[in-house]
PDB file of C-alpha atoms in Angstrom:
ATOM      1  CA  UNK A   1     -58.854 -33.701   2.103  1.00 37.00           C
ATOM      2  CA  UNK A   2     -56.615 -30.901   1.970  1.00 39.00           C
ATOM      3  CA  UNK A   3     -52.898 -30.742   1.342  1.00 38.00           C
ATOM      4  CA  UNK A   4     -50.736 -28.080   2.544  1.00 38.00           C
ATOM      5  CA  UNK A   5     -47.127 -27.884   2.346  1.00 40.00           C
ATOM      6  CA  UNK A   6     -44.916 -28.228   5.564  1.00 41.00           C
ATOM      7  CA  UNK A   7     -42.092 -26.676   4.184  1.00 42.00           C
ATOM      8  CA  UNK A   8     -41.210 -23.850   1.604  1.00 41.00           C
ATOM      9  CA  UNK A   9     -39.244 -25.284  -2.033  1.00 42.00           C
ATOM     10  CA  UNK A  10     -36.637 -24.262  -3.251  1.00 46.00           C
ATOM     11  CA  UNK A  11     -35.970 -24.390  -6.763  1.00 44.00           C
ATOM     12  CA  UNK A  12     -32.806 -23.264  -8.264  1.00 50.00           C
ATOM     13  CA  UNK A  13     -33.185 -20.698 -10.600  1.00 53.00           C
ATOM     14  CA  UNK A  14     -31.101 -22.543 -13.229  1.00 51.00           C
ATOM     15  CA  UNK A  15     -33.755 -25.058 -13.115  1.00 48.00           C
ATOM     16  CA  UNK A  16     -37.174 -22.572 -13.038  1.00 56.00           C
ATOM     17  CA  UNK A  17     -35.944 -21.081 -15.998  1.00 56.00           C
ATOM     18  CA  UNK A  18     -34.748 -24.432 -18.395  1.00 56.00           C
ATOM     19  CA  UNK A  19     -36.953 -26.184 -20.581  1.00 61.00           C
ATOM     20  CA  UNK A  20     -37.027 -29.770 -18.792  1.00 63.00           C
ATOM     21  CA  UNK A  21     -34.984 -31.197 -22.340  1.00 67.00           C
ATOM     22  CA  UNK A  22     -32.543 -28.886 -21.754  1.00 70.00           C
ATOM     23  CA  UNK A  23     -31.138 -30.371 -18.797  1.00 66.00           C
ATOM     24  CA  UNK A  24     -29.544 -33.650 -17.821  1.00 68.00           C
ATOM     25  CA  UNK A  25     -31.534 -36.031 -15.164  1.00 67.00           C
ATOM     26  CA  UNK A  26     -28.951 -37.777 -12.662  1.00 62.00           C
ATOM     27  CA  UNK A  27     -28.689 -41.273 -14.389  1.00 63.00           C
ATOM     28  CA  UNK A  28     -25.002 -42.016 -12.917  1.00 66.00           C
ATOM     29  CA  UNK A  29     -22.821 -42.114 -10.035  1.00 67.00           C
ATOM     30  CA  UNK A  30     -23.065 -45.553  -8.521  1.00 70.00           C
ATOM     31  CA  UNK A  31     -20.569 -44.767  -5.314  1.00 86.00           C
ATOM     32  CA  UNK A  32     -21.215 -44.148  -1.875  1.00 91.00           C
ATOM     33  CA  UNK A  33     -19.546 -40.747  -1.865  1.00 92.00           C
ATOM     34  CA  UNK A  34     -22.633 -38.381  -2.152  1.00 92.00           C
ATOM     35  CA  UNK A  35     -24.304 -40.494   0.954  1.00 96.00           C
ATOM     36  CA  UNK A  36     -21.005 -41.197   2.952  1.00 96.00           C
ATOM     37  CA  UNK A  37     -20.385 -36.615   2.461  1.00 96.00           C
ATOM     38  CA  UNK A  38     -24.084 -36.150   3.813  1.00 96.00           C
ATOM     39  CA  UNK A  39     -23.760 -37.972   6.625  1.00 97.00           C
ATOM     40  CA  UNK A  40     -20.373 -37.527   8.141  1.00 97.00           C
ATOM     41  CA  UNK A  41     -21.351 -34.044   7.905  1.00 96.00           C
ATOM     42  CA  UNK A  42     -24.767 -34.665   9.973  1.00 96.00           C
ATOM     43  CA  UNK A  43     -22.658 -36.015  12.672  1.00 97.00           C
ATOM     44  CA  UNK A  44     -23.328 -39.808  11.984  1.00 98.00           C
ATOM     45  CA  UNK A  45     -20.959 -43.006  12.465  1.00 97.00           C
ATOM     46  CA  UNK A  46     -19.856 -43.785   8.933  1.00 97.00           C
ATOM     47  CA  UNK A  47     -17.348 -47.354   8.683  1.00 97.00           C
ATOM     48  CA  UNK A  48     -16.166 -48.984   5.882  1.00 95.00           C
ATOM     49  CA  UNK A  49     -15.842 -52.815   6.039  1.00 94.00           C
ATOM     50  CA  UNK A  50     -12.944 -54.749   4.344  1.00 94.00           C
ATOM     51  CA  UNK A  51     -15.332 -55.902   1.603  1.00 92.00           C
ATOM     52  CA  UNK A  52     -15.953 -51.995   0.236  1.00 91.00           C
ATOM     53  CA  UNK A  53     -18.905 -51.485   2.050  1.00 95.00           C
ATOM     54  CA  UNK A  54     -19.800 -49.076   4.089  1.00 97.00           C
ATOM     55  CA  UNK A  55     -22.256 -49.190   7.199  1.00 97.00           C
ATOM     56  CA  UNK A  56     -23.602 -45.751   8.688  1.00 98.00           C
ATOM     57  CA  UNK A  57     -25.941 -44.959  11.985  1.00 98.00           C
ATOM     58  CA  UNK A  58     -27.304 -41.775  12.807  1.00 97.00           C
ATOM     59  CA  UNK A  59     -26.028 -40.067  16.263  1.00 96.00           C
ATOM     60  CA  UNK A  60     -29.134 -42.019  17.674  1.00 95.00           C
ATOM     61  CA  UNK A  61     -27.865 -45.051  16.541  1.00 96.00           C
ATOM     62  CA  UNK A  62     -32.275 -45.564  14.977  1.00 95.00           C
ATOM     63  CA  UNK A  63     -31.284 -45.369  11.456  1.00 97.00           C
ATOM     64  CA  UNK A  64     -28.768 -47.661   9.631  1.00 98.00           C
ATOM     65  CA  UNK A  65     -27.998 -46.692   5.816  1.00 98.00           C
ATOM     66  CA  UNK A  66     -25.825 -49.730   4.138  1.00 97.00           C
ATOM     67  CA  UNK A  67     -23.835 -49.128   1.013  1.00 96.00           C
ATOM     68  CA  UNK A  68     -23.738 -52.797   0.385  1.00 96.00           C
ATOM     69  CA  UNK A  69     -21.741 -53.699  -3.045  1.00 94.00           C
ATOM     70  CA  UNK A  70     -20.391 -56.650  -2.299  1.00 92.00           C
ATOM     71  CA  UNK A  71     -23.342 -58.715  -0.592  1.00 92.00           C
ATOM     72  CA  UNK A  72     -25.982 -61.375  -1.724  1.00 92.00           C
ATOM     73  CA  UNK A  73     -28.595 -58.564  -1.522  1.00 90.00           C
ATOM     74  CA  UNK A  74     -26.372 -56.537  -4.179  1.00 89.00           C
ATOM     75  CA  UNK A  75     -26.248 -59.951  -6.058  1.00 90.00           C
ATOM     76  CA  UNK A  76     -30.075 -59.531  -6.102  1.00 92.00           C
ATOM     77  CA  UNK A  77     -30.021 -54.981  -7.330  1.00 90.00           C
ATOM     78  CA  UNK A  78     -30.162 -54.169  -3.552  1.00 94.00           C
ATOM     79  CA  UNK A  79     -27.115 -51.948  -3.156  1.00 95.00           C
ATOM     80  CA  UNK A  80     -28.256 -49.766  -0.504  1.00 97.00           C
ATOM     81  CA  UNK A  81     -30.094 -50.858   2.566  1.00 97.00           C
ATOM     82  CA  UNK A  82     -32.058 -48.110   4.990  1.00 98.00           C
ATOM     83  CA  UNK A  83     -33.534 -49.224   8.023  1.00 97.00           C
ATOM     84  CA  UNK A  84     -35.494 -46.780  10.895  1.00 96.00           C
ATOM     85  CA  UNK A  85     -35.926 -48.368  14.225  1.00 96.00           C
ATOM     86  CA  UNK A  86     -38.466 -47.688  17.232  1.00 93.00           C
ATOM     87  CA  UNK A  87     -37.355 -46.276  20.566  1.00 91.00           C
ATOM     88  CA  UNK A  88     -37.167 -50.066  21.783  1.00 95.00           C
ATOM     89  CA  UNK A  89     -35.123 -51.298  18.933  1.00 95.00           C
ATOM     90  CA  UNK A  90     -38.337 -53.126  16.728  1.00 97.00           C
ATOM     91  CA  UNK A  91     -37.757 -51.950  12.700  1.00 97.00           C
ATOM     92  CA  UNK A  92     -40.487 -49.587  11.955  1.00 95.00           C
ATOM     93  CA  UNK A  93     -39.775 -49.297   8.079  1.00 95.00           C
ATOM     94  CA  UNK A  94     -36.907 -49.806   5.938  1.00 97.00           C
ATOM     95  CA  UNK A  95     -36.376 -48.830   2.509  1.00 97.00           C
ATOM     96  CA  UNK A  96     -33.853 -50.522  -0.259  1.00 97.00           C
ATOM     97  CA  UNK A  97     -32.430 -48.655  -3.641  1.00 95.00           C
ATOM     98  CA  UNK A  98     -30.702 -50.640  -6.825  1.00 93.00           C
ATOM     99  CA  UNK A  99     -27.617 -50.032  -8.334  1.00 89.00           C
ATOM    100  CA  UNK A 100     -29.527 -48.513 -10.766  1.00 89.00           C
ATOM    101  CA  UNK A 101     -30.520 -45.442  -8.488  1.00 92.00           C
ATOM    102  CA  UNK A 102     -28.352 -43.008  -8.361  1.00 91.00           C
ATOM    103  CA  UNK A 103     -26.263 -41.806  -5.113  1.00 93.00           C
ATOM    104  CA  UNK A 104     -27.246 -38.647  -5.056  1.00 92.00           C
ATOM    105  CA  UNK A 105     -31.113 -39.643  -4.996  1.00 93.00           C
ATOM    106  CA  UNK A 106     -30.583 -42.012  -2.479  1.00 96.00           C
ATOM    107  CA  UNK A 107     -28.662 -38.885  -0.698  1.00 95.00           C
ATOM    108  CA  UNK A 108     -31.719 -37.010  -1.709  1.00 94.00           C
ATOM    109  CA  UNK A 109     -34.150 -39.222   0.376  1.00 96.00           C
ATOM    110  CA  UNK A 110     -32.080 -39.540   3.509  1.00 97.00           C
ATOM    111  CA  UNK A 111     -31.712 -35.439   3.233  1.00 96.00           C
ATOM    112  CA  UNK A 112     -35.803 -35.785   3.305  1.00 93.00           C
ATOM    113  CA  UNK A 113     -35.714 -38.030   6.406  1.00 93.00           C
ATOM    114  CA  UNK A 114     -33.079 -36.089   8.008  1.00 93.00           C
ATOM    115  CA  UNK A 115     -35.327 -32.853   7.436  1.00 92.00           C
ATOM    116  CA  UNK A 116     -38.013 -33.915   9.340  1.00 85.00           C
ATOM    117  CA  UNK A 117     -37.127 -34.844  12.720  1.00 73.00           C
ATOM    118  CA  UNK A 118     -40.331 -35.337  14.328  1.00 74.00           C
ATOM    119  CA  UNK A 119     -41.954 -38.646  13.847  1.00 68.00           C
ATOM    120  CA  UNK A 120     -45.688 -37.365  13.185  1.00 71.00           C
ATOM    121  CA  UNK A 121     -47.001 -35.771  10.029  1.00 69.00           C
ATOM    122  CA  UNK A 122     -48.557 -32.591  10.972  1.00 71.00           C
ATOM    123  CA  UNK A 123     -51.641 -33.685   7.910  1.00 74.00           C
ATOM    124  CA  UNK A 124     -52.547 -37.134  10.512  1.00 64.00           C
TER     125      UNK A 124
END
């Protein structure tokens, strides 16, 4: 098998050049506000419920991202919920990240989903 990469990285230069103790590793930020910025400005639906959480679809209306704090799920470390649909509505994968993860991983990932629009991997 061989891998080849599909896009070019980018690493900041701050980072290239630091010795990997010499930086600090995201290990905070528990709100929805690195997410909720993302995706308003990708165009999606973003609405907050009266319980603090906050529901968002893309413009396709095939992906559903949940900030879901105050839920039985949340009860359980599911705070956020991501959910991909088929053309004809069936789930084809969904993902969930604990209140442990931090929101700008979790904005991290959906930046990787957003990135790659088409739904085959060019290595299949």
């Amino acid at each position: 098998m061989t891998l080849t990469a599909t896009a070019p990285s980018h690493v900041p230069a701050a980072l290239r050049d630091s010795a990997p103790g010499d930086r600090e590793w995201l290990l905070d930020c528990h709100c929805a506000g690195p997410v909720v910025d993302l995706l308003k400005g990708r165009g999606w639906d973003v609405i907050p419920d009266l319980a603090a959480n906050v529901h968002c679809s893309s413009p396709d209306q095939r992906v559903y991202v949940g900030f879901l704090p105050e839920t039985k799920e949340a009860e359980r470390g599911e705070l956020w919920h991501i959910q991909v649909k088929e053309a004809d509505g069936r789930v084809a994968w969904s993902q969930t990240f604990g209140s442990s993860v931090p929101a700008q991983a979790v904005a991290g990932f959906l930046a990787a989903l957003i990135a790659f629009p088409n739904r085959h991997c060019a290595c299949v």
